[in-house]
Amino acid sequence: MKKITSLAPGRTCLFGDHQDYLGLPVIACAIDRNIKLTAEQNSTNTFIINMIDINEIRVIDINASFEKLEPRDYFASSLRVLRRHGCIPTSGYTITIMGDIPINSGTSSSSALLMAWIRFLIEAFGVNEEVTPEFIAKIGYASEVLEHGEPGGMMDHFSIGVGNIVFINTKDPFSYRSIGTELKGLITGVSGVPKETIGLIGELKGNALMAIDLVKQNYPDFDLNASEIEDIGRYKNCLPDRLIPFFEAALKNYHYTKEALKEFEKPVLDLKKIGFWMNQHHEVLRDLLKITVPRIDAMINAALRAGAFGAKIVGSGGGGSIVVIADPKNEASVIEAILNAGAQEAYSVTVDPGVRIIENIEI
């Protein structure tokens, strides 16, 4: 009988929130909060999945083909995707899942759970392809976004699948590269306000795409991927007032992400400069896309008053969490300030190497 344990980290988005669905780049990193999946082979033809943190048990027949998917049933969609790649379950497992990634906080607990599950299935039953971080990330994206027709991008799956700090170029042809393995002074603050993902992303994405489409109709040679921040004034005259903020946000966030990338490519990181661009990025998310809530604003203001170099909301918005960059010597006082501003949790995090198998033994 086999025992297999997989571990998948959460992730934080450093730059590029609300950019990946526009084909613009993202800088994200895996962080050392994780979901741990422990699977012991059993003599039934079922996966008995015990999700400790939410007190739920799910039983899945290993031969289930899931012709019809329930919304957000990622256990089922990943089994369906993996079957196409030759991963055919042949025995049951009793599975325990637990983790320390806050749920619904914008640090990707659901994607981490999915990636831990996918990594276990591949380890247990194999696939036809070479198992690379990129392959695992693509399976995650197909299972969560494509199979369910959801509006998300690839950031979560590539941050968790590839690990470390990753620059993800989401335009076609998609590419990614690792740009670092360490970022000191990184802090996560969890608001305790549940984020609002699918509806909010759908609405913001729709408005941004509509704005870009209108600009293209008036200026056929406009290319978002070649745009510069100075182009905002030139092009916005053809947009109705209500769409201008979405166009402006896309160009500004793209610019700040490119500037941050220059900093990450230097041999020694200047945390102050990275923090500066993080603040610029957050202003766009707060003032143009309006995805913050009062508690998030209070947490960010408190972090900056306590001396943090930069802070921003993470992910889709409407709640969730913040990421902060601070002088490592000053971490404790910044964390205390974030907690005093109403955060449910705040803690320092380090960069994580990504989803992995930590045990595969006979028992």
Tab-separated table of C-alpha atoms in Angstrom:
chain	number	residue	atom	x	y	z
A	1	MET	CA	0.000	0.000	0.000
A	2	LYS	CA	1.276	3.437	-0.911
A	3	LYS	CA	1.327	6.670	1.026
A	4	ILE	CA	1.800	9.867	-0.996
A	5	THR	CA	1.976	13.407	0.370
A	6	SER	CA	1.868	16.501	-1.806
A	7	LEU	CA	2.327	20.105	-0.763
A	8	ALA	CA	1.121	23.184	-2.659
A	9	PRO	CA	1.837	26.766	-1.591
A	10	GLY	CA	-0.431	29.765	-1.688
A	11	ARG	CA	0.580	32.687	-3.851
A	12	THR	CA	0.568	36.420	-3.730
A	13	CYS	CA	0.387	38.769	-6.688
A	14	LEU	CA	3.126	41.401	-6.443
A	15	PHE	CA	2.260	43.241	-9.670
A	16	GLY	CA	-0.356	42.831	-12.396
A	17	ASP	CA	-3.706	42.271	-10.666
A	18	HIS	CA	-6.499	42.513	-13.238
A	19	GLN	CA	-3.936	42.287	-16.031
A	20	ASP	CA	-3.691	38.621	-16.957
A	21	TYR	CA	-7.125	38.460	-18.596
A	22	LEU	CA	-6.031	41.370	-20.837
A	23	GLY	CA	-2.954	39.484	-22.066
A	24	LEU	CA	-0.661	41.697	-19.945
A	25	PRO	CA	2.163	40.464	-17.698
A	26	VAL	CA	2.058	39.588	-14.018
A	27	ILE	CA	4.726	39.262	-11.320
A	28	ALA	CA	3.646	36.786	-8.655
A	29	CYS	CA	5.278	34.541	-6.111
A	30	ALA	CA	4.520	31.364	-4.232
A	31	ILE	CA	4.539	31.900	-0.453
A	32	ASP	CA	5.227	29.502	2.391
A	33	ARG	CA	1.626	29.007	3.465
A	34	ASN	CA	0.392	25.739	2.024
A	35	ILE	CA	-2.152	22.997	1.507
A	36	LYS	CA	-0.916	19.534	2.483
A	37	LEU	CA	-2.591	16.491	0.942
A	38	THR	CA	-1.829	13.089	2.479
A	39	ALA	CA	-3.144	10.048	0.585
A	40	GLU	CA	-3.055	6.425	1.753
A	41	GLN	CA	-4.023	3.688	-0.684
A	42	ASN	CA	-7.172	1.825	0.338
A	43	SER	CA	-8.876	-1.350	-0.882
A	44	THR	CA	-11.991	0.424	-2.195
A	45	ASN	CA	-12.523	1.936	-5.619
A	46	THR	CA	-13.094	5.380	-4.143
A	47	PHE	CA	-11.232	8.517	-3.191
A	48	ILE	CA	-12.373	9.355	0.332
A	49	ILE	CA	-11.398	12.990	0.732
A	50	ASN	CA	-11.453	14.439	4.227
A	51	MET	CA	-11.138	18.245	4.165
A	52	ILE	CA	-10.267	18.933	7.790
A	53	ASP	CA	-10.349	22.756	7.697
A	54	ILE	CA	-13.888	23.015	6.340
A	55	ASN	CA	-15.118	19.836	8.053
A	56	GLU	CA	-16.289	18.151	4.850
A	57	ILE	CA	-15.895	14.640	3.461
A	58	ARG	CA	-16.207	13.921	-0.252
A	59	VAL	CA	-16.325	10.449	-1.772
A	60	ILE	CA	-15.515	10.051	-5.472
A	61	ASP	CA	-15.705	6.820	-7.485
A	62	ILE	CA	-12.327	6.355	-9.210
A	63	ASN	CA	-14.143	5.425	-12.428
A	64	ALA	CA	-16.438	8.479	-12.460
A	65	SER	CA	-16.186	10.252	-15.826
A	66	PHE	CA	-18.037	13.462	-14.840
A	67	GLU	CA	-19.860	14.055	-18.117
A	68	LYS	CA	-21.532	17.014	-16.414
A	69	LEU	CA	-19.604	19.257	-14.027
A	70	GLU	CA	-21.056	21.013	-11.018
A	71	PRO	CA	-19.929	24.665	-10.742
A	72	ARG	CA	-16.462	25.000	-9.168
A	73	ASP	CA	-16.063	21.230	-8.697
A	74	TYR	CA	-12.317	21.204	-9.323
A	75	PHE	CA	-11.794	17.677	-7.990
A	76	ALA	CA	-14.004	16.447	-10.831
A	77	SER	CA	-12.729	18.751	-13.574
A	78	SER	CA	-9.086	17.859	-12.895
A	79	LEU	CA	-9.884	14.127	-13.011
A	80	ARG	CA	-11.576	14.761	-16.361
A	81	VAL	CA	-8.614	16.764	-17.735
A	82	LEU	CA	-6.006	14.290	-16.467
A	83	ARG	CA	-7.804	11.333	-18.073
A	84	ARG	CA	-7.135	12.965	-21.447
A	85	HIS	CA	-3.436	12.871	-20.588
A	86	GLY	CA	-3.399	9.188	-19.662
A	87	CYS	CA	-3.798	9.601	-15.906
A	88	ILE	CA	-6.309	6.822	-15.147
A	89	PRO	CA	-7.031	6.061	-11.465
A	90	THR	CA	-6.666	2.334	-10.744
A	91	SER	CA	-7.054	2.223	-6.966
A	92	GLY	CA	-8.744	4.146	-4.204
A	93	TYR	CA	-7.052	6.407	-1.658
A	94	THR	CA	-8.097	7.804	1.687
A	95	ILE	CA	-7.054	11.432	1.596
A	96	THR	CA	-6.599	14.040	4.307
A	97	ILE	CA	-6.309	17.683	3.314
A	98	MET	CA	-5.341	20.481	5.667
A	99	GLY	CA	-3.640	23.811	5.301
A	100	ASP	CA	-2.747	27.197	6.708
A	101	ILE	CA	-3.745	29.357	3.719
A	102	PRO	CA	-6.662	31.565	4.806
A	103	ILE	CA	-9.775	30.639	2.801
A	104	ASN	CA	-11.318	33.240	0.463
A	105	SER	CA	-8.554	35.742	1.195
A	106	GLY	CA	-7.023	36.252	-2.249
A	107	THR	CA	-3.978	34.053	-1.569
A	108	SER	CA	-5.247	31.208	-3.715
A	109	SER	CA	-6.325	28.552	-1.240
A	110	SER	CA	-8.630	26.979	-3.850
A	111	SER	CA	-5.928	26.845	-6.545
A	112	ALA	CA	-3.420	25.443	-4.031
A	113	LEU	CA	-5.880	22.687	-3.101
A	114	LEU	CA	-6.417	21.907	-6.794
A	115	MET	CA	-2.644	21.830	-7.492
A	116	ALA	CA	-1.945	19.534	-4.507
A	117	TRP	CA	-4.690	17.193	-5.781
A	118	ILE	CA	-3.347	17.235	-9.363
A	119	ARG	CA	0.225	16.611	-8.187
A	120	PHE	CA	-0.952	13.640	-6.112
A	121	LEU	CA	-2.945	12.127	-9.022
A	122	ILE	CA	0.028	12.421	-11.381
A	123	GLU	CA	2.340	10.825	-8.802
A	124	ALA	CA	-0.108	8.000	-8.072
A	125	PHE	CA	-1.215	7.116	-11.612
A	126	GLY	CA	1.230	8.744	-14.061
A	127	VAL	CA	0.619	10.707	-17.273
A	128	ASN	CA	1.674	10.339	-20.902
A	129	GLU	CA	3.786	13.516	-20.862
A	130	GLU	CA	6.952	14.528	-19.060
A	131	VAL	CA	5.994	15.943	-15.664
A	132	THR	CA	7.368	19.487	-15.559
A	133	PRO	CA	6.283	22.497	-13.454
A	134	GLU	CA	4.820	23.985	-16.643
A	135	PHE	CA	2.804	20.832	-17.396
A	136	ILE	CA	1.335	20.777	-13.871
A	137	ALA	CA	0.496	24.495	-14.113
A	138	LYS	CA	-1.274	24.010	-17.458
A	139	ILE	CA	-3.336	21.114	-16.077
A	140	GLY	CA	-4.337	23.363	-13.168
A	141	TYR	CA	-5.399	26.173	-15.498
A	142	ALA	CA	-7.349	23.802	-17.760
A	143	SER	CA	-9.095	22.235	-14.742
A	144	GLU	CA	-10.058	25.446	-12.964
A	145	VAL	CA	-10.669	27.930	-15.782
A	146	LEU	CA	-11.180	26.229	-19.151
A	147	GLU	CA	-13.332	23.289	-18.022
A	148	HIS	CA	-15.646	25.567	-16.060
A	149	GLY	CA	-15.673	28.509	-18.467
A	150	GLU	CA	-14.556	30.869	-15.673
A	151	PRO	CA	-13.059	34.329	-16.319
A	152	GLY	CA	-9.737	33.882	-14.464
A	153	GLY	CA	-6.215	33.809	-15.853
A	154	MET	CA	-3.161	31.584	-15.450
A	155	MET	CA	-1.389	33.485	-12.678
A	156	ASP	CA	-2.386	31.226	-9.778
A	157	HIS	CA	-1.475	27.970	-11.500
A	158	PHE	CA	1.902	29.174	-12.747
A	159	SER	CA	2.870	30.827	-9.442
A	160	ILE	CA	2.043	27.636	-7.535
A	161	GLY	CA	3.204	25.193	-10.223
A	162	VAL	CA	6.508	26.882	-11.050
A	163	GLY	CA	7.151	28.373	-7.615
A	164	ASN	CA	9.491	31.174	-6.512
A	165	ILE	CA	9.030	34.661	-8.032
A	166	VAL	CA	7.752	34.366	-11.563
A	167	PHE	CA	7.186	36.833	-14.403
A	168	ILE	CA	4.214	35.576	-16.381
A	169	ASN	CA	3.666	36.930	-19.875
A	170	THR	CA	0.024	36.118	-20.493
A	171	LYS	CA	-0.281	37.261	-24.100
A	172	ASP	CA	-0.280	34.722	-26.903
A	173	PRO	CA	2.153	32.933	-27.169
A	174	PHE	CA	2.158	32.554	-23.374
A	175	SER	CA	5.547	32.446	-21.631
A	176	TYR	CA	6.967	32.677	-18.124
A	177	ARG	CA	10.329	32.936	-16.429
A	178	SER	CA	11.618	32.691	-12.908
A	179	ILE	CA	13.010	36.049	-11.738
A	180	GLY	CA	14.069	35.288	-8.171
A	181	THR	CA	13.974	32.906	-5.261
A	182	GLU	CA	14.010	35.356	-2.365
A	183	LEU	CA	12.241	38.553	-1.350
A	184	LYS	CA	12.954	39.766	2.151
A	185	GLY	CA	10.471	41.836	4.137
A	186	LEU	CA	7.363	40.297	2.599
A	187	ILE	CA	4.201	40.415	4.729
A	188	THR	CA	0.632	39.226	4.136
A	189	GLY	CA	-2.320	40.823	5.897
A	190	VAL	CA	-5.716	39.080	5.810
A	191	SER	CA	-8.743	41.379	6.118
A	192	GLY	CA	-11.344	38.777	7.073
A	193	VAL	CA	-13.681	40.390	4.527
A	194	PRO	CA	-14.495	37.636	1.988
A	195	LYS	CA	-13.419	38.621	-1.510
A	196	GLU	CA	-15.866	38.705	-4.393
A	197	THR	CA	-14.187	36.901	-7.250
A	198	ILE	CA	-16.140	35.679	-10.225
A	199	GLY	CA	-18.720	38.466	-10.601
A	200	LEU	CA	-16.186	41.219	-9.984
A	201	ILE	CA	-13.587	39.833	-12.402
A	202	GLY	CA	-16.261	39.329	-15.051
A	203	GLU	CA	-17.462	42.943	-14.734
A	204	LEU	CA	-13.992	44.547	-14.699
A	205	LYS	CA	-12.784	42.341	-17.528
A	206	GLY	CA	-15.854	43.214	-19.617
A	207	ASN	CA	-15.364	46.957	-19.119
A	208	ALA	CA	-11.614	46.836	-19.830
A	209	LEU	CA	-12.093	44.802	-23.017
A	210	MET	CA	-14.882	47.120	-24.155
A	211	ALA	CA	-12.659	50.174	-23.637
A	212	ILE	CA	-9.723	48.620	-25.511
A	213	ASP	CA	-12.029	47.538	-28.336
A	214	LEU	CA	-13.412	51.062	-28.714
A	215	VAL	CA	-9.887	52.521	-28.849
A	216	LYS	CA	-8.963	49.979	-31.536
A	217	GLN	CA	-12.040	50.874	-33.588
A	218	ASN	CA	-10.896	54.520	-33.592
A	219	TYR	CA	-7.154	53.841	-33.777
A	220	PRO	CA	-6.718	50.518	-35.630
A	221	ASP	CA	-2.965	50.356	-35.006
A	222	PHE	CA	-3.329	50.625	-31.204
A	223	ASP	CA	-1.570	47.670	-29.515
A	224	LEU	CA	-2.095	47.274	-25.781
A	225	ASN	CA	1.101	45.231	-25.408
A	226	ALA	CA	3.143	48.019	-27.035
A	227	SER	CA	1.363	50.810	-25.143
A	228	GLU	CA	3.101	53.361	-22.914
A	229	ILE	CA	1.700	55.315	-19.981
A	230	GLU	CA	1.880	58.519	-22.072
A	231	ASP	CA	-0.687	57.051	-24.491
A	232	ILE	CA	-3.581	57.514	-22.040
A	233	GLY	CA	-4.201	61.166	-22.982
A	234	ARG	CA	-3.912	60.450	-26.685
A	235	TYR	CA	-6.503	57.684	-26.835
A	236	LYS	CA	-9.035	58.325	-24.094
A	237	ASN	CA	-10.879	61.025	-26.077
A	238	CYS	CA	-12.760	58.320	-28.005
A	239	LEU	CA	-14.120	56.683	-24.843
A	240	PRO	CA	-17.277	57.424	-22.859
A	241	ASP	CA	-16.463	58.763	-19.387
A	242	ARG	CA	-17.497	55.554	-17.660
A	243	LEU	CA	-14.913	53.455	-19.569
A	244	ILE	CA	-11.925	55.834	-19.217
A	245	PRO	CA	-10.884	54.517	-15.750
A	246	PHE	CA	-10.638	50.924	-17.071
A	247	PHE	CA	-8.456	51.967	-20.017
A	248	GLU	CA	-6.285	54.166	-17.802
A	249	ALA	CA	-5.933	51.353	-15.237
A	250	ALA	CA	-4.785	48.866	-17.884
A	251	LEU	CA	-2.036	51.164	-19.213
A	252	LYS	CA	-0.861	52.342	-15.795
A	253	ASN	CA	-0.737	48.863	-14.245
A	254	TYR	CA	1.168	47.581	-17.285
A	255	HIS	CA	3.698	50.409	-16.907
A	256	TYR	CA	4.197	49.764	-13.169
A	257	THR	CA	4.650	46.039	-13.740
A	258	LYS	CA	7.348	46.715	-16.380
A	259	GLU	CA	9.125	49.146	-14.033
A	260	ALA	CA	9.015	46.599	-11.197
A	261	LEU	CA	10.412	43.921	-13.518
A	262	LYS	CA	13.491	46.122	-14.140
A	263	GLU	CA	14.078	46.151	-10.377
A	264	PHE	CA	13.691	42.375	-10.028
A	265	GLU	CA	16.242	41.863	-12.812
A	266	LYS	CA	18.959	43.752	-10.885
A	267	PRO	CA	21.480	41.652	-8.932
A	268	VAL	CA	20.576	43.341	-5.625
A	269	LEU	CA	16.924	44.156	-4.930
A	270	ASP	CA	16.061	47.700	-3.873
A	271	LEU	CA	13.059	47.050	-1.636
A	272	LYS	CA	12.245	50.772	-1.477
A	273	LYS	CA	11.904	51.031	-5.248
A	274	ILE	CA	9.837	47.848	-5.482
A	275	GLY	CA	7.652	49.279	-2.685
A	276	PHE	CA	7.251	52.560	-4.584
A	277	TRP	CA	5.895	50.787	-7.682
A	278	MET	CA	3.683	48.635	-5.470
A	279	ASN	CA	2.117	51.812	-4.034
A	280	GLN	CA	1.548	53.228	-7.519
A	281	HIS	CA	-0.123	49.966	-8.548
A	282	HIS	CA	-2.364	49.999	-5.485
A	283	GLU	CA	-3.544	53.558	-6.208
A	284	VAL	CA	-4.863	52.338	-9.566
A	285	LEU	CA	-6.622	49.349	-7.987
A	286	ARG	CA	-8.146	51.609	-5.325
A	287	ASP	CA	-9.013	54.775	-7.275
A	288	LEU	CA	-9.666	53.591	-10.843
A	289	LEU	CA	-10.849	49.979	-10.502
A	290	LYS	CA	-12.312	50.637	-7.025
A	291	ILE	CA	-11.758	47.104	-5.749
A	292	THR	CA	-10.803	47.985	-2.170
A	293	VAL	CA	-13.015	48.068	0.920
A	294	PRO	CA	-12.596	50.269	4.035
A	295	ARG	CA	-10.792	47.629	6.096
A	296	ILE	CA	-8.279	46.958	3.307
A	297	ASP	CA	-7.650	50.710	2.977
A	298	ALA	CA	-7.140	51.009	6.757
A	299	MET	CA	-4.675	48.078	6.790
A	300	ILE	CA	-2.638	49.553	3.918
A	301	ASN	CA	-2.544	53.044	5.423
A	302	ALA	CA	-1.453	51.585	8.765
A	303	ALA	CA	1.342	49.543	7.142
A	304	LEU	CA	2.686	52.599	5.308
A	305	ARG	CA	2.459	54.796	8.424
A	306	ALA	CA	4.440	52.135	10.302
A	307	GLY	CA	7.235	52.502	7.732
A	308	ALA	CA	6.459	49.848	5.104
A	309	PHE	CA	7.974	50.623	1.689
A	310	GLY	CA	4.880	49.535	-0.230
A	311	ALA	CA	1.524	47.799	0.112
A	312	LYS	CA	-1.336	46.763	-2.158
A	313	ILE	CA	-4.511	44.744	-2.270
A	314	VAL	CA	-4.078	41.263	-3.761
A	315	GLY	CA	-6.233	39.562	-6.343
A	316	SER	CA	-9.770	40.150	-7.497
A	317	GLY	CA	-10.770	42.549	-4.726
A	318	GLY	CA	-13.861	43.377	-2.732
A	319	GLY	CA	-12.025	42.073	0.343
A	320	GLY	CA	-9.327	39.445	0.740
A	321	SER	CA	-5.770	40.298	1.654
A	322	ILE	CA	-2.884	42.713	1.166
A	323	VAL	CA	0.785	42.201	0.384
A	324	VAL	CA	3.337	44.477	2.023
A	325	ILE	CA	7.036	45.011	1.484
A	326	ALA	CA	8.997	46.377	4.437
A	327	ASP	CA	12.490	46.671	5.815
A	328	PRO	CA	13.077	43.199	7.328
A	329	LYS	CA	14.203	44.904	10.568
A	330	ASN	CA	10.849	46.651	10.763
A	331	GLU	CA	8.579	43.662	10.070
A	332	ALA	CA	7.262	43.220	13.615
A	333	SER	CA	6.020	46.801	13.979
A	334	VAL	CA	4.418	46.762	10.502
A	335	ILE	CA	2.614	43.493	11.337
A	336	GLU	CA	1.398	44.983	14.628
A	337	ALA	CA	0.094	48.093	12.825
A	338	ILE	CA	-1.808	45.978	10.275
A	339	LEU	CA	-3.423	43.946	13.078
A	340	ASN	CA	-4.342	47.113	14.980
A	341	ALA	CA	-6.057	48.419	11.831
A	342	GLY	CA	-8.524	45.508	11.961
A	343	ALA	CA	-6.782	42.680	10.094
A	344	GLN	CA	-7.849	39.172	11.023
A	345	GLU	CA	-4.274	37.936	10.552
A	346	ALA	CA	-0.907	39.383	9.522
A	347	TYR	CA	2.395	37.533	9.248
A	348	SER	CA	5.692	37.559	7.408
A	349	VAL	CA	6.060	35.109	4.514
A	350	THR	CA	8.955	33.783	2.476
A	351	VAL	CA	9.145	32.735	-1.157
A	352	ASP	CA	8.239	29.057	-1.690
A	353	PRO	CA	9.683	26.654	-4.322
A	354	GLY	CA	6.237	25.543	-5.572
A	355	VAL	CA	4.012	22.432	-5.602
A	356	ARG	CA	5.886	19.202	-4.846
A	357	ILE	CA	5.709	15.629	-3.609
A	358	ILE	CA	7.247	15.375	-0.155
A	359	GLU	CA	6.591	11.668	0.438
A	360	ASN	CA	5.951	8.552	-1.654
A	361	ILE	CA	6.445	5.387	0.406
A	362	GLU	CA	5.136	1.849	0.819
A	363	ILE	CA	3.300	1.319	4.099
